[in-house]
Structure formats: structure tokens, C-alpha cells
Coordinates of C-alpha atoms in Angstrom, one line a residue:
Chain A
M1040 CA 134.9 117.2 75.7
A1041 CA 133.4 113.9 74.4
P1042 CA 129.9 113.1 75.4
S1043 CA 129.8 110.6 78.1
Q1044 CA 128.4 107.1 77.8
D1045 CA 125.5 108.2 80.1
S1046 CA 125.1 111.4 78.0
F1047 CA 123.7 113.4 80.9
A1048 CA 126.9 115.5 81.5
P1049 CA 130.1 116.0 79.5
R1050 CA 133.0 113.6 80.2
R1051 CA 136.2 115.4 81.2
E1052 CA 139.3 114.7 79.1
A1053 CA 141.6 115.1 82.1
P1054 CA 140.5 114.1 85.6
L1055 CA 139.8 116.9 88.1
F1056 CA 141.3 114.8 91.0
G1057 CA 143.9 112.1 90.9
R1058 CA 142.4 110.0 93.5
L1059 CA 138.9 110.2 95.0
A1060 CA 138.0 108.4 98.2
I1061 CA 134.3 107.7 99.1
I1062 CA 133.7 106.6 102.7
G1063 CA 130.2 105.0 103.0
I1064 CA 128.6 103.2 100.1
G1065 CA 124.9 104.1 100.2
L1066 CA 122.6 105.8 97.7
I1067 CA 124.8 109.0 97.7
G1068 CA 128.3 107.2 97.8
S1069 CA 127.4 104.8 95.1
S1070 CA 125.9 107.5 92.9
I1071 CA 129.0 109.7 93.3
A1072 CA 131.2 106.6 92.3
H1073 CA 129.0 106.0 89.2
A1074 CA 129.2 109.6 88.1
A1075 CA 132.9 110.3 89.0
K1076 CA 134.0 107.3 87.1
A1077 CA 131.8 107.7 84.1
L1078 CA 132.6 111.4 83.7
N1079 CA 136.3 111.1 84.5
L1080 CA 136.1 113.4 87.5
A1081 CA 138.8 111.4 89.2
G1082 CA 141.6 109.2 87.8
R1083 CA 141.0 106.6 90.5
V1084 CA 137.8 106.1 92.5
V1085 CA 138.3 104.2 95.7
L1086 CA 135.4 103.3 98.0
Y1087 CA 135.1 102.0 101.6
D1088 CA 132.2 100.9 103.8
R1089 CA 132.5 99.6 107.4
E1090 CA 130.0 96.8 106.5
P1091 CA 131.9 93.8 104.9
E1092 CA 128.8 92.7 103.0
V1093 CA 128.3 96.2 101.6
R1094 CA 132.0 96.2 100.4
Q1095 CA 131.3 92.8 98.9
R1096 CA 128.2 94.0 97.1
A1097 CA 130.1 97.1 95.8
R1098 CA 132.8 94.8 94.4
E1099 CA 130.1 92.8 92.6
L1100 CA 128.6 95.9 91.2
G1101 CA 132.0 97.1 90.0
L1102 CA 131.6 100.5 91.8
G1103 CA 134.6 102.8 91.2
H1104 CA 138.1 101.3 90.5
E1105 CA 138.7 99.7 93.9
I1106 CA 137.0 98.8 97.2
A1107 CA 139.5 99.3 100.0
D1108 CA 139.4 97.2 103.2
S1109 CA 139.9 100.1 105.6
A1110 CA 139.0 103.7 105.7
A1111 CA 142.7 104.6 106.2
A1112 CA 143.7 102.6 103.1
A1113 CA 140.9 104.3 101.0
V1114 CA 142.0 107.8 101.9
A1115 CA 145.7 107.3 101.7
D1116 CA 147.1 109.5 98.9
A1117 CA 143.5 110.7 98.0
D1118 CA 143.1 114.3 96.8
H1119 CA 139.4 114.5 97.5
I1120 CA 137.7 112.5 100.3
I1121 CA 133.9 112.5 100.7
L1122 CA 132.3 111.2 103.8
C1123 CA 128.9 109.6 102.7
V1124 CA 128.0 108.4 106.1
P1125 CA 125.1 109.3 108.4
V1126 CA 125.6 112.8 110.0
G1127 CA 126.3 111.3 113.4
A1128 CA 129.2 109.2 112.0
C1129 CA 131.1 112.0 110.3
G1130 CA 133.0 113.0 113.5
P1131 CA 134.1 109.4 114.4
V1132 CA 135.1 108.7 110.8
A1133 CA 137.1 111.9 110.6
A1134 CA 139.0 110.9 113.7
E1135 CA 139.7 107.5 112.2
I1136 CA 141.1 108.7 108.9
A1137 CA 142.8 111.9 110.1
S1138 CA 146.3 110.6 110.3
A1139 CA 146.1 109.0 106.9
L1140 CA 145.1 112.2 105.1
K1141 CA 147.8 113.8 102.9
P1142 CA 148.6 117.5 103.1
G1143 CA 146.8 119.4 100.4
A1144 CA 143.8 116.9 100.4
I1145 CA 140.3 118.3 100.4
L1146 CA 137.9 116.6 102.8
S1147 CA 134.2 116.9 102.2
D1148 CA 130.9 115.2 103.2
V1149 CA 127.3 115.0 102.0
G1150 CA 125.4 115.4 105.2
S1151 CA 122.0 117.0 105.4
V1152 CA 123.0 118.9 108.5
K1153 CA 126.0 121.1 108.4
K1154 CA 126.7 122.9 111.7
S1155 CA 127.1 119.8 113.8
V1156 CA 129.2 118.1 111.1
V1157 CA 131.5 121.1 111.0
E1158 CA 131.8 121.0 114.8
A1159 CA 132.4 117.3 114.8
V1160 CA 134.9 117.1 112.0
T1161 CA 137.0 120.3 112.4
P1162 CA 138.9 119.3 115.6
H1163 CA 140.3 116.2 113.8
L1164 CA 141.6 118.1 110.6
P1165 CA 145.3 117.7 110.2
E1166 CA 147.4 120.7 109.1
G1167 CA 147.2 121.3 105.4
V1168 CA 143.9 119.5 104.9
Q1169 CA 141.0 121.7 103.8
F1170 CA 137.4 120.9 104.8
V1171 CA 134.7 121.9 102.4
P1172 CA 131.3 120.6 103.6
A1173 CA 128.8 119.8 100.9
H1174 CA 125.1 118.9 100.8
P1175 CA 123.7 117.6 97.6
V1176 CA 119.9 118.2 97.8
A1177 CA 119.0 115.0 96.0
G1178 CA 117.8 111.6 96.9
T1179 CA 115.4 108.8 96.3
E1180 CA 113.5 106.5 98.6
N1181 CA 116.1 103.7 98.1
S1182 CA 119.2 103.1 100.1
G1183 CA 122.4 100.9 99.9
P1184 CA 125.0 100.3 97.2
D1185 CA 122.5 99.1 94.6
A1186 CA 120.4 102.3 94.8
G1187 CA 123.0 104.6 93.2
F1188 CA 122.9 106.0 89.6
P1189 CA 125.1 108.5 87.9
S1190 CA 122.5 111.2 87.1
L1191 CA 121.2 111.5 90.7
F1192 CA 122.7 115.0 91.0
L1193 CA 121.8 116.3 87.6
N1194 CA 120.1 119.7 87.9
R1195 CA 119.9 119.3 91.7
W1196 CA 121.3 121.8 94.1
C1197 CA 124.5 121.1 96.0
I1198 CA 125.1 123.5 98.9
L1199 CA 128.7 124.2 100.1
T1200 CA 129.2 125.6 103.6
P1201 CA 132.9 126.4 103.8
A1202 CA 134.1 128.1 107.0
E1203 CA 135.1 131.8 106.8
G1204 CA 138.6 132.0 105.5
A1205 CA 138.6 128.6 103.9
D1206 CA 141.0 128.1 101.0
P1207 CA 139.4 129.5 97.8
A1208 CA 141.1 126.9 95.6
A1209 CA 139.7 124.1 97.7
I1210 CA 136.2 125.6 97.4
A1211 CA 136.6 126.1 93.7
A1212 CA 137.7 122.5 93.1
T1213 CA 134.8 121.1 95.2
R1214 CA 132.4 123.3 93.3
Q1215 CA 133.9 122.0 90.0
F1216 CA 133.5 118.4 91.1
W1217 CA 129.8 118.9 91.9
E1218 CA 129.1 120.9 88.8
G1219 CA 130.9 118.2 86.8
M1220 CA 128.2 115.8 88.0
G1221 CA 125.5 118.2 86.8
A1222 CA 124.7 119.8 90.1
I1223 CA 124.0 123.5 90.6
V1224 CA 126.3 124.8 93.4
E1225 CA 125.3 127.4 96.0
I1226 CA 127.4 128.6 98.9
M1227 CA 126.0 129.7 102.3
T1228 CA 126.9 129.5 106.0
A1229 CA 126.4 126.2 107.8
S1230 CA 123.9 127.9 110.2
H1231 CA 121.8 129.3 107.4
H1232 CA 121.9 125.9 105.6
D1233 CA 120.5 124.2 108.6
L1234 CA 117.6 126.6 108.9
V1235 CA 116.7 126.5 105.2
L1236 CA 116.9 122.7 105.2
A1237 CA 114.9 122.4 108.4
V1238 CA 111.9 123.8 106.6
T1239 CA 112.4 122.5 103.0
S1240 CA 113.5 119.0 104.0
H1241 CA 113.7 118.0 107.7
L1242 CA 110.2 119.2 108.8
P1243 CA 108.6 117.6 105.7
H1244 CA 110.3 114.3 106.4
L1245 CA 109.2 114.3 110.1
I1246 CA 105.6 115.1 109.1
A1247 CA 105.6 112.4 106.5
Y1248 CA 107.0 109.8 108.9
N1249 CA 104.4 110.9 111.4
I1250 CA 101.4 110.7 109.1
V1251 CA 102.3 107.3 107.9
G1252 CA 102.6 106.1 111.5
T1253 CA 99.2 107.6 112.3
A1254 CA 97.7 105.7 109.4
E1255 CA 99.3 102.5 110.5
D1256 CA 97.8 102.7 114.0
L1257 CA 94.2 102.9 112.8
A1258 CA 91.9 100.0 113.7
A1259 CA 88.8 101.2 111.8
V1260 CA 90.7 101.5 108.5
T1261 CA 92.8 98.5 107.4
Q1262 CA 96.3 98.8 106.2
S1263 CA 95.2 97.4 102.8
E1264 CA 92.7 100.1 102.4
V1265 CA 95.3 102.7 103.2
I1266 CA 97.5 101.3 100.5
K1267 CA 94.7 100.9 98.0
F1268 CA 93.4 104.4 98.3
S1269 CA 96.7 106.1 98.7
A1270 CA 96.5 108.0 95.4
G1271 CA 94.3 110.6 97.2
G1272 CA 97.4 112.2 98.7
F1273 CA 98.8 109.8 101.2
R1274 CA 101.1 108.2 98.6
D1275 CA 103.3 111.3 98.3
F1276 CA 104.0 111.1 102.0
T1277 CA 104.9 107.4 101.9
R1278 CA 107.7 108.0 99.4
I1279 CA 109.4 110.4 101.8
A1280 CA 108.6 108.2 104.8
A1281 CA 110.5 105.3 103.2
S1282 CA 113.8 107.2 103.4
D1283 CA 116.7 105.6 105.3
P1284 CA 115.9 105.5 109.0
T1285 CA 119.5 105.9 110.3
M1286 CA 120.2 108.8 108.2
W1287 CA 117.1 110.6 109.3
R1288 CA 117.4 109.8 113.0
D1289 CA 120.8 111.5 112.8
V1290 CA 119.5 114.5 110.9
F1291 CA 116.8 115.2 113.6
L1292 CA 119.3 114.6 116.5
H1293 CA 121.8 117.0 114.9
N1294 CA 119.6 119.8 113.7
K1295 CA 117.5 119.8 116.8
D1296 CA 117.1 123.5 117.4
A1297 CA 116.1 124.4 113.9
V1298 CA 113.7 121.4 113.6
L1299 CA 112.1 122.1 117.0
E1300 CA 111.6 125.8 116.0
M1301 CA 109.9 124.7 112.7
L1302 CA 107.8 122.1 114.5
G1303 CA 106.6 124.7 116.9
R1304 CA 105.5 127.0 114.1
F1305 CA 103.9 124.1 112.2
S1306 CA 101.9 123.0 115.3
E1307 CA 100.6 126.5 116.0
D1308 CA 99.5 126.9 112.3
L1309 CA 97.9 123.5 112.4
A1310 CA 95.9 124.5 115.5
V1311 CA 94.5 127.5 113.5
L1312 CA 93.3 125.2 110.7
T1313 CA 91.9 122.6 113.2
R1314 CA 89.9 125.4 114.9
A1315 CA 88.6 126.6 111.6
I1316 CA 87.4 123.1 110.7
R1317 CA 85.8 122.6 114.1
F1318 CA 83.9 125.9 114.0
G1319 CA 83.1 125.7 110.3
D1320 CA 85.1 128.7 109.4
G1321 CA 85.2 128.2 105.6
D1322 CA 86.7 131.7 104.9
T1323 CA 89.9 131.0 106.9
L1324 CA 90.3 127.6 105.1
H1325 CA 89.8 129.1 101.7
K1326 CA 92.1 132.0 102.3
H1327 CA 94.9 129.6 103.5
F1328 CA 94.4 127.2 100.6
T1329 CA 94.6 130.0 98.1
R1330 CA 97.9 131.5 99.2
T1331 CA 99.8 128.2 99.3
R1332 CA 99.3 127.9 95.5
A1333 CA 101.9 130.6 94.8
I1334 CA 104.8 128.7 96.1
R1335 CA 103.9 125.7 94.0
R1336 CA 103.9 127.9 90.9
G1337 CA 107.4 129.1 91.8
I1338 CA 108.7 125.5 92.0
V1339 CA 107.2 124.6 88.7
A1340 CA 108.5 127.8 87.1
L1341 CA 112.0 127.1 88.3
G1342 CA 112.0 123.7 86.7
Q1343 CA 112.5 121.8 89.9
E1344 CA 109.3 119.9 89.1
K1345 CA 107.1 119.3 86.2
P1346 CA 103.4 120.0 86.5
E1347 CA 101.7 116.7 87.3
T1348 CA 99.5 116.3 84.2
E1349 CA 102.7 116.3 82.1
K1350 CA 104.0 113.4 84.1
L1351 CA 100.7 111.6 83.9
R1352 CA 100.5 111.9 80.3
K1353 CA 103.9 110.5 79.8
D1354 CA 103.0 107.4 81.7
Chain B
M1076 CA 85.7 96.5 70.3
A1077 CA 87.9 98.8 68.3
P1078 CA 90.8 100.4 70.1
S1079 CA 90.0 104.0 70.9
Q1080 CA 91.8 107.0 69.5
D1081 CA 93.4 107.5 72.9
S1082 CA 94.2 103.8 73.0
F1083 CA 94.1 103.7 76.9
A1084 CA 90.8 101.8 77.1
P1085 CA 88.6 100.0 74.6
R1086 CA 86.0 102.1 72.8
R1087 CA 82.4 100.7 73.1
E1088 CA 80.6 99.8 69.9
A1089 CA 77.2 100.7 71.5
P1090 CA 77.0 103.5 74.1
L1091 CA 76.2 102.5 77.7
F1092 CA 74.0 105.5 78.3
G1093 CA 71.9 107.4 75.7
R1094 CA 72.5 110.9 77.2
L1095 CA 75.0 111.8 79.9
A1096 CA 74.8 115.1 81.7
I1097 CA 77.8 116.5 83.6
I1098 CA 77.1 119.4 85.9
G1099 CA 80.3 121.4 86.8
I1100 CA 83.2 121.6 84.3
G1101 CA 86.3 121.4 86.3
L1102 CA 89.1 118.8 86.2
I1103 CA 86.9 115.9 86.9
G1104 CA 83.9 117.0 84.8
S1105 CA 86.0 117.8 81.8
S1106 CA 88.0 114.5 82.1
I1107 CA 84.7 112.6 82.2
A1108 CA 83.6 114.4 79.1
H1109 CA 86.8 113.6 77.2
A1110 CA 86.7 110.0 78.2
A1111 CA 82.9 109.4 77.8
K1112 CA 83.0 110.9 74.3
A1113 CA 86.2 109.2 73.1
L1114 CA 85.2 105.8 74.4
N1115 CA 81.5 106.0 73.4
L1116 CA 80.2 105.5 76.9
A1117 CA 77.3 107.8 76.1
G1118 CA 75.6 108.6 72.8
R1119 CA 75.4 112.3 73.8
V1120 CA 77.5 114.1 76.3
V1121 CA 76.0 117.4 77.6
L1122 CA 77.8 119.7 80.0
Y1123 CA 76.7 122.6 82.1
D1124 CA 78.6 125.0 84.5
R1125 CA 77.1 127.9 86.4
E1126 CA 79.9 130.2 85.3
P1127 CA 79.3 131.6 81.8
E1128 CA 83.0 132.0 81.1
V1129 CA 83.5 128.3 81.9
R1130 CA 80.7 127.3 79.5
Q1131 CA 82.3 129.5 76.9
R1132 CA 85.7 127.9 77.4
A1133 CA 84.1 124.4 77.3
R1134 CA 82.6 125.3 73.9
E1135 CA 86.0 126.5 72.6
L1136 CA 87.5 123.2 73.8
G1137 CA 84.8 121.2 72.1
L1138 CA 84.0 119.3 75.3
G1139 CA 81.3 116.7 74.9
H1140 CA 78.6 117.2 72.2
E1141 CA 76.8 120.2 73.7
I1142 CA 77.2 122.8 76.4
A1143 CA 73.7 123.6 77.8
D1144 CA 72.7 127.0 79.2
S1145 CA 71.0 125.7 82.3
A1146 CA 71.3 122.8 84.6
A1147 CA 67.7 121.8 83.9
A1148 CA 68.3 121.8 80.1
A1149 CA 71.4 119.7 80.6
V1150 CA 69.7 117.0 82.6
A1151 CA 66.4 116.9 80.7
D1152 CA 66.1 113.4 79.2
A1153 CA 69.5 112.4 80.6
D1154 CA 70.0 108.7 81.6
H1155 CA 73.0 109.4 83.7
I1156 CA 73.7 112.7 85.6
I1157 CA 77.0 113.4 87.3
L1158 CA 77.4 116.2 89.8
C1159 CA 81.0 117.4 89.4
V1160 CA 80.7 120.4 91.7
P1161 CA 82.3 121.0 95.2
V1162 CA 80.8 118.8 97.9
G1163 CA 78.9 121.7 99.5
A1164 CA 77.1 122.5 96.2
C1165 CA 75.7 119.0 95.6
G1166 CA 72.5 119.6 97.7
P1167 CA 71.6 123.0 96.1
V1168 CA 72.3 121.6 92.6
A1169 CA 70.2 118.5 93.3
A1170 CA 67.3 120.7 94.4
E1171 CA 67.7 122.8 91.3
I1172 CA 67.6 119.9 88.8
A1173 CA 65.2 117.6 90.7
S1174 CA 62.0 118.4 88.7
A1175 CA 63.9 118.0 85.4
L1176 CA 65.1 114.5 86.1
K1177 CA 63.4 111.8 84.1
P1178 CA 62.1 108.6 85.8
G1179 CA 64.7 105.8 85.5
A1180 CA 67.6 108.2 85.4
I1181 CA 70.7 107.5 87.6
L1182 CA 72.1 110.5 89.5
S1183 CA 75.6 110.3 90.6
D1184 CA 78.4 112.6 91.9
V1185 CA 82.2 112.6 92.3
G1186 CA 82.5 114.2 95.7
S1187 CA 85.4 113.4 98.0
V1188 CA 83.0 113.2 101.0
K1189 CA 80.0 110.9 100.8
K1190 CA 77.9 110.9 103.9
S1191 CA 77.1 114.7 103.8
V1192 CA 76.4 114.5 100.0
V1193 CA 74.0 111.6 100.5
E1194 CA 72.3 113.6 103.3
A1195 CA 72.1 116.7 101.1
V1196 CA 71.0 115.1 97.9
T1197 CA 68.6 112.3 99.0
P1198 CA 65.7 114.6 100.1
H1199 CA 65.5 116.1 96.6
L1200 CA 65.4 112.8 94.8
P1201 CA 62.2 112.4 92.7
E1202 CA 60.3 109.1 92.5
G1203 CA 62.0 106.7 90.1
V1204 CA 65.4 108.4 90.1
Q1205 CA 68.3 106.3 91.6
F1206 CA 71.2 108.0 93.4
V1207 CA 74.6 106.1 93.2
P1208 CA 77.2 108.3 94.8
A1209 CA 80.7 107.8 93.3
H1210 CA 84.2 109.1 94.3
P1211 CA 87.0 108.7 91.7
V1212 CA 90.3 108.7 93.7
A1213 CA 92.2 110.6 91.1
G1214 CA 93.3 114.1 90.5
T1215 CA 96.0 116.5 89.6
E1216 CA 97.0 119.9 90.9
N1217 CA 95.2 121.6 88.0
S1218 CA 91.7 122.8 88.0
G1219 CA 89.2 124.1 85.4
P1220 CA 87.9 123.0 82.0
D1221 CA 91.4 123.0 80.5
A1222 CA 92.8 120.6 83.1
G1223 CA 90.8 117.5 82.0
F1224 CA 92.2 114.6 80.0
P1225 CA 90.6 111.2 79.2
S1226 CA 93.0 108.9 81.0
L1227 CA 92.7 110.6 84.4
F1228 CA 90.8 107.6 85.9
L1229 CA 92.9 104.9 84.3
N1230 CA 93.9 102.3 86.9
R1231 CA 92.6 104.6 89.7
W1232 CA 90.0 103.5 92.2
C1233 CA 86.5 104.7 92.1
I1234 CA 84.4 104.1 95.2
L1235 CA 80.7 103.8 95.0
T1236 CA 78.6 104.2 98.1
P1237 CA 75.0 103.2 97.2
A1238 CA 72.5 103.3 100.1
E1239 CA 71.2 100.0 101.4
G1240 CA 68.5 98.7 99.2
A1241 CA 69.6 100.8 96.1
D1242 CA 68.7 99.3 92.7
P1243 CA 71.3 96.7 91.7
A1244 CA 70.8 97.6 88.0
A1245 CA 71.7 101.3 88.7
I1246 CA 74.7 100.3 90.7
A1247 CA 75.8 97.9 87.9
A1248 CA 75.5 100.6 85.2
T1249 CA 77.4 103.1 87.3
R1250 CA 80.1 100.5 87.8
Q1251 CA 80.3 99.8 84.1
F1252 CA 80.6 103.4 83.3
W1253 CA 83.6 103.9 85.6
E1254 CA 85.2 100.7 84.6
G1255 CA 84.7 101.8 81.0
M1256 CA 86.9 104.8 81.7
G1257 CA 89.6 102.4 83.1
A1258 CA 88.9 102.8 86.8
I1259 CA 88.8 100.0 89.3
V1260 CA 85.5 100.1 91.2
E1261 CA 85.0 99.3 94.9
I1262 CA 81.8 99.5 96.9
M1263 CA 81.5 100.5 100.6
T1264 CA 79.3 102.5 102.9
A1265 CA 79.4 106.2 102.8
S1266 CA 80.5 106.3 106.5
H1267 CA 83.4 104.0 105.9
H1268 CA 84.4 105.8 102.8
D1269 CA 84.6 109.1 104.8
L1270 CA 86.9 107.5 107.4
V1271 CA 89.2 105.8 104.8
L1272 CA 89.5 109.0 102.8
A1273 CA 90.0 111.1 106.0
V1274 CA 93.3 109.3 106.5
T1275 CA 94.4 108.6 102.9
S1276 CA 93.5 112.0 101.4
H1277 CA 91.9 114.6 103.7
L1278 CA 94.5 114.6 106.4
P1279 CA 97.5 114.6 104.0
H1280 CA 96.0 117.6 102.1
L1281 CA 95.4 119.6 105.4
I1282 CA 99.0 118.8 106.5
A1283 CA 100.4 119.8 103.1
Y1284 CA 98.4 123.0 103.1
N1285 CA 99.7 123.7 106.6
I1286 CA 103.4 123.1 106.0
V1287 CA 103.4 125.2 102.9
G1288 CA 101.8 128.0 104.9
T1289 CA 104.4 127.6 107.7
A1290 CA 107.2 127.9 105.1
E1291 CA 105.7 131.0 103.6
D1292 CA 105.6 132.8 107.0
L1293 CA 109.3 132.5 107.7
A1294 CA 111.3 135.6 107.8
A1295 CA 114.8 134.0 108.2
V1296 CA 114.4 131.8 105.1
T1297 CA 113.3 133.6 101.9
Q1298 CA 110.6 132.3 99.7
S1299 CA 113.1 131.9 96.8
E1300 CA 115.2 129.7 99.1
V1301 CA 112.2 127.5 99.9
I1302 CA 111.5 127.1 96.2
K1303 CA 115.1 126.5 95.3
F1304 CA 115.8 123.7 97.8
S1305 CA 112.3 122.2 97.7
A1306 CA 113.7 118.9 96.2
G1307 CA 114.6 117.9 99.7
G1308 CA 111.1 116.8 100.5
F1309 CA 109.0 120.1 100.6
R1310 CA 108.2 119.8 96.9
D1311 CA 106.0 116.8 97.3
F1312 CA 103.8 118.8 99.7
T1313 CA 103.5 121.8 97.4
R1314 CA 101.9 119.7 94.7
I1315 CA 99.1 118.7 97.0
A1316 CA 98.8 122.1 98.5
A1317 CA 98.1 123.5 95.0
S1318 CA 94.8 121.7 94.8
D1319 CA 91.5 123.6 94.3
P1320 CA 90.8 125.7 97.4
T1321 CA 87.0 125.7 97.1
M1322 CA 86.8 121.9 96.7
W1323 CA 89.0 121.4 99.7
R1324 CA 87.3 123.9 101.9
D1325 CA 84.1 122.0 101.3
V1326 CA 85.8 118.6 102.0
F1327 CA 87.0 119.7 105.4
L1328 CA 83.7 121.4 106.3
H1329 CA 81.7 118.3 105.3
N1330 CA 83.9 115.6 106.7
K1331 CA 84.6 117.4 109.9
D1332 CA 84.2 114.6 112.4
A1333 CA 86.5 112.1 110.7
V1334 CA 89.1 114.8 109.9
L1335 CA 89.1 116.1 113.5
E1336 CA 89.6 112.6 114.7
M1337 CA 92.6 112.0 112.4
L1338 CA 94.0 115.4 113.3
G1339 CA 93.9 114.5 116.9
R1340 CA 95.7 111.3 116.4
F1341 CA 98.2 113.0 114.1
S1342 CA 99.0 115.7 116.7
E1343 CA 99.4 113.2 119.5
D1344 CA 101.9 111.1 117.4
L1345 CA 103.7 114.3 116.5
A1346 CA 104.1 115.2 120.1
V1347 CA 105.9 111.9 120.7
L1348 CA 108.4 112.5 117.9
T1349 CA 108.9 116.1 119.0
R1350 CA 109.7 114.9 122.5
A1351 CA 112.1 112.3 121.1
I1352 CA 114.0 115.0 119.2
R1353 CA 114.0 117.3 122.2
F1354 CA 115.5 114.7 124.5
G1355 CA 117.8 113.1 121.9
D1356 CA 116.0 109.8 122.0
G1357 CA 117.3 108.2 118.8
D1358 CA 115.9 104.8 119.4
T1359 CA 112.3 106.0 119.4
L1360 CA 113.0 107.9 116.1
H1361 CA 114.7 105.0 114.5
K1362 CA 112.0 102.5 115.4
H1363 CA 109.3 104.8 114.1
F1364 CA 111.1 105.5 110.8
T1365 CA 111.7 101.8 110.2
R1366 CA 108.1 100.7 110.5
T1367 CA 106.7 103.3 108.1
R1368 CA 108.7 101.7 105.3
A1369 CA 106.3 98.7 105.1
I1370 CA 103.3 100.8 103.9
R1371 CA 105.4 102.2 101.2
R1372 CA 106.4 98.8 99.9
G1373 CA 102.8 97.8 99.9
I1374 CA 101.9 100.8 97.7
V1375 CA 104.7 100.1 95.2
A1376 CA 103.8 96.4 95.1
L1377 CA 100.2 97.2 94.3
G1378 CA 101.3 99.3 91.3
Q1379 CA 99.7 102.5 92.7
E1380 CA 103.1 104.1 92.3
K1381 CA 106.4 103.4 90.6
P1382 CA 109.5 103.4 92.8
E1383 CA 111.2 106.8 92.4
T1384 CA 114.4 105.8 90.7
E1385 CA 112.4 104.4 87.9
K1386 CA 110.7 107.7 87.4
L1387 CA 114.0 109.6 87.6
R1388 CA 115.7 107.5 85.1
K1389 CA 112.9 108.0 82.6
D1390 CA 113.2 111.8 82.8

């Protein structure tokens, strides 16, 4: 294999899929288009977005090989179709494209919630079409067709949640596609995915959105002071709280049970720390602050993050 | 001025202070030692830590010009003395060194809480010694004498909270010292500082410590899964939750009122979002998630953080 122009993953000599259709041209959709084209993962990359101005912008950016004018036109004859729309839109889009899907095609998505997407999409699946749900655990604070870049998935996890009895060949092809973009693929059930992500992603996002809102409502501290002194910790929350509002609204509405369960535990734990502060119980605080360091070490050791001094020194 | 070896800030031709004493050799103390020596901010940099093994390590690292064997020996004849110890230790250390401070000396600190430090230190101040409390809003997740590096304060804020009527010359010299290390200095009252930092730093740290603890306690999701899929948002919290436990215990115990006030607001706000999720109120969620983006834009615009894609692309 020849090194790709972007040199972050090898470019395939023969494409994995003949035609790839991407529905929804946001951060994830445009990043897949960049990577799939650059790495020759599909012979033809066709994109569609329901917003005319997004399609127009995608044409200006030269995303993929073609911007289709309808979802049905995009998916016609496609071998691999990826729904890159907010979780709540997956069902309606599946209903819209169902009759245009060709037998043997593999339908996939990129939703951050899996159980509700499976429930919404499965009833619309035509005979002979395989659904292999996917969730690339990658993102930035930016949204829209301009936000994408080909190495977004490099060394990031992509979780597949195929139903029991799904076609092994379809699962293998989907895995190859994501691995081709540099992702590390893991397979689990949709229910377990939703629980894992509730704690590693959904709860952190809700907390970050919440704390930024709390800061905004203060009268005694001005917004410019909050911005100025954000390096003390707040800054890290604002990055997360700048994520796409529609996408995240849908995530919380569609992973309600797991998120409410995590929120309940979080609030109970916070009550313990609050009480320790109120009554000056330094031992409880110190004990809690010590044990949380272990998880951080695990993350740095696994290479999912560099220790911060290294990053600072590079700046 | 000649460019310094580290080339991040200009090296002074004549030192600002004759002798600088640093009490406590952790991340901040060792970083000041590196910077003050490299940039010629003091003719002689003397350090002391109450732990013999930390003093030993500081000698091996060649920090400053000299490692003293007692706090009194370190501060004797010093023009500028900086307490780089946890907030709760500032009062006792001030009591210990008081009789060794020379008239005309400027005493300072680096605590993340200011009102309680002022209250604890002021009673011990000998005649002729000025106290100019300082708080550099900078840090990493690492602690100890090995963690320091000279550019830690570059382009970071340093807040001074001198008492009303403090000597303008002492304030000016302290400002010059921090500006000499590349920091941007701001002056405010100790009370206002404690309120601003409660929201921009203390609350975020408590929330981060809390969420990491919540994740650790789960039975249905393994710790290795939490670590693996942390890129979904959780990771940013773990960095903060790896901060020094003793330092942070002291911060919460000494800024109790402001932290409890912010915690109360945070919990009320979280109850609203929780309720919106429970009852499927997407509008409330969307509205909240949209307004939090503005603060993020302010932070990126002020240069306190690069947008994330830029960082990713550099990796």
C-alpha cells in the first residue's frame, strides 16, 4: 500500500466499497468523506444533507466525489450507507431511504446512543439490507461541513453494536472500514454501549453544560472574569459545553434511563463532598481526591491522552 | 536584554531581587525556581521544603542556587519570600519564619484562596515586612519538585490581592517579578478573588473529582472500559481530578462559603436539566446547550485556549 497524502493511515490500492453514501454533512460526516476519499476506502463517496446551504458548502469544499440532491439519490446503488445525523433523526431518515436501498447494502450510523437508534431504524430495514450500528468515540467542539478533517478517527475507538445473528461479513466489512480510517474497533451490545457511554461521555457533557450555565448566571462575577481566569479548570468544561446542541439534546432524550441513573449517583456523591466541605471534614476530601488519580494514570498509560506538561512544553 | 536560554521571556541584566526564598518545593515552587534563575529575576534563589527527601531531590535537580535546611535559614536576608505551600500551611509557616524576616522584605504566597491566607498570615507579619498575596492561575496535573518548568506562568494570569493601604513599591516589585516570568498581572480584593476562583476553578475541580469517583464506583461498567472510552468527554475531567489532593483539600476547607454558594447554584441548575431529561423537554435542553457556546468563544478569542481541531492537527 502506498502512503496516503495525509500520511496518517495507509491508502488502499483497491477500494473496500464501490459506493459510499453519507447522510448528514456535519463534523463526523465530513470527516468520513475526507478520510474515505483520501484513503480510497470507497470508489465513489456521495454525500447528502437536508439543508441546501450545507450541500452548497460541501460542494465548495469539494467533499467526496458528489453531493446528491436527495437522500434517495445518494443511497441508490450504495454499498455502504452511514447516517451521520442526530440520534433522533435516524429513524425518520431510515424510513425515507428504505425503498432506495439495494439488497446486500450495509446500513450504518454514527450515533452516540445505540439502543434507541436500533429500535428506530430496524423496522424500516428492507429484506437483504444489513444494519451494523457504529459509534466513533471522537469529536471536537466544532460542527458543520467545515469542521471535518481526515484524521479525526485516528487511534480513537469505534464501537459496533450489531444485533445478535447479524451477518458476520457485514460486521467484518464495517470493521475494516473504520480500521481503514485508523480507528480501533470494539464490539458490544447496544445496551452495554449506552451504559458505558452514559458515564464516559453523556454525564460529563451534561455536567459541563450545567457548570458553564451556572457561571453565566452569576451577578457578582462578570462573564469577562470567568473567561479571563478560566485556566484554573473551568476552561476544560467550556470545550465540552461548546458541542453541538441538537446532537446533545437528542443524546439525552434517547439515553434517558442510563443518564438519569448516572445523574442520580453523581448527585448522591456530590452531596457527600458538599457535606464534607460544610463540616470541615478534610479526611473525607483527601481520601476521595487521592483515589481519583488512579483512573487518570490508566488513561495516560493507555495513550488516550498525553500528560499535560508534555503538551504545554510543545506549545 | 539578552534572550534567555529558554527563550520564552527576556533575561534581566540586573536581578530584580537580591535574594529570593521559596518555601515549599512542589510544582509551583520548583517552576518559580527554574524561571527566576534562568531569567535572572533574583541574584540568589534559595529553596526550602519541610520534607528531607524533597530537599534531597531538589538538590539533585539543581533547583535554584541553594537548598536550605530550615525555613528560617532560607528566608534570612531574603528580599522576596514566596510561600508555595498548601493554603492551610501558610499561617503556620508565616509564624515559623516571622522572626527571621528582615525589615523591607516582601512576603508573598501562591495560594488558590486568598481571604483565609491573609487572615492567617497577617497576625505574624513583623514590623517593616510587606505582605503581597499572589495567585498564579496556572498548573498541571503533576506535583512535586520534578514537575516544575520555567514557562509554567507564561501568558497565564497572576492575581495579586494586596490589602488596602499596602506599600505601592512592594506591590510594584511583586508585579514586576510575575511579569518577568511572563505572567499577566491583575489586582483585586481577596474576597472578590475567592468568589471568581470559586466558579472558575474550585467548583470545576470539585465536580471533576466527583464525577471520576462516580465512574469508579460503577459495577456494570468496568474501570478499563471507563479508561478506554474516556475520549468521549470523561478524559477532560480526569486531568483535573488528578491534581494534588492536599492542595485541593485545603482549598475547599478555606474557601468554604464561596464554594458552598456555587455548589448550591450548580445543584439547582442540574435539577432543572435532570427534570428536562426525565420529562423529555428537548426545548429546555437545546436552549441551555446553545447559550453555553458563547463563553467558549470568548475563551478561544482571548487566546486562553486554542480551538481543539488546531491541537489535534498538531499531534
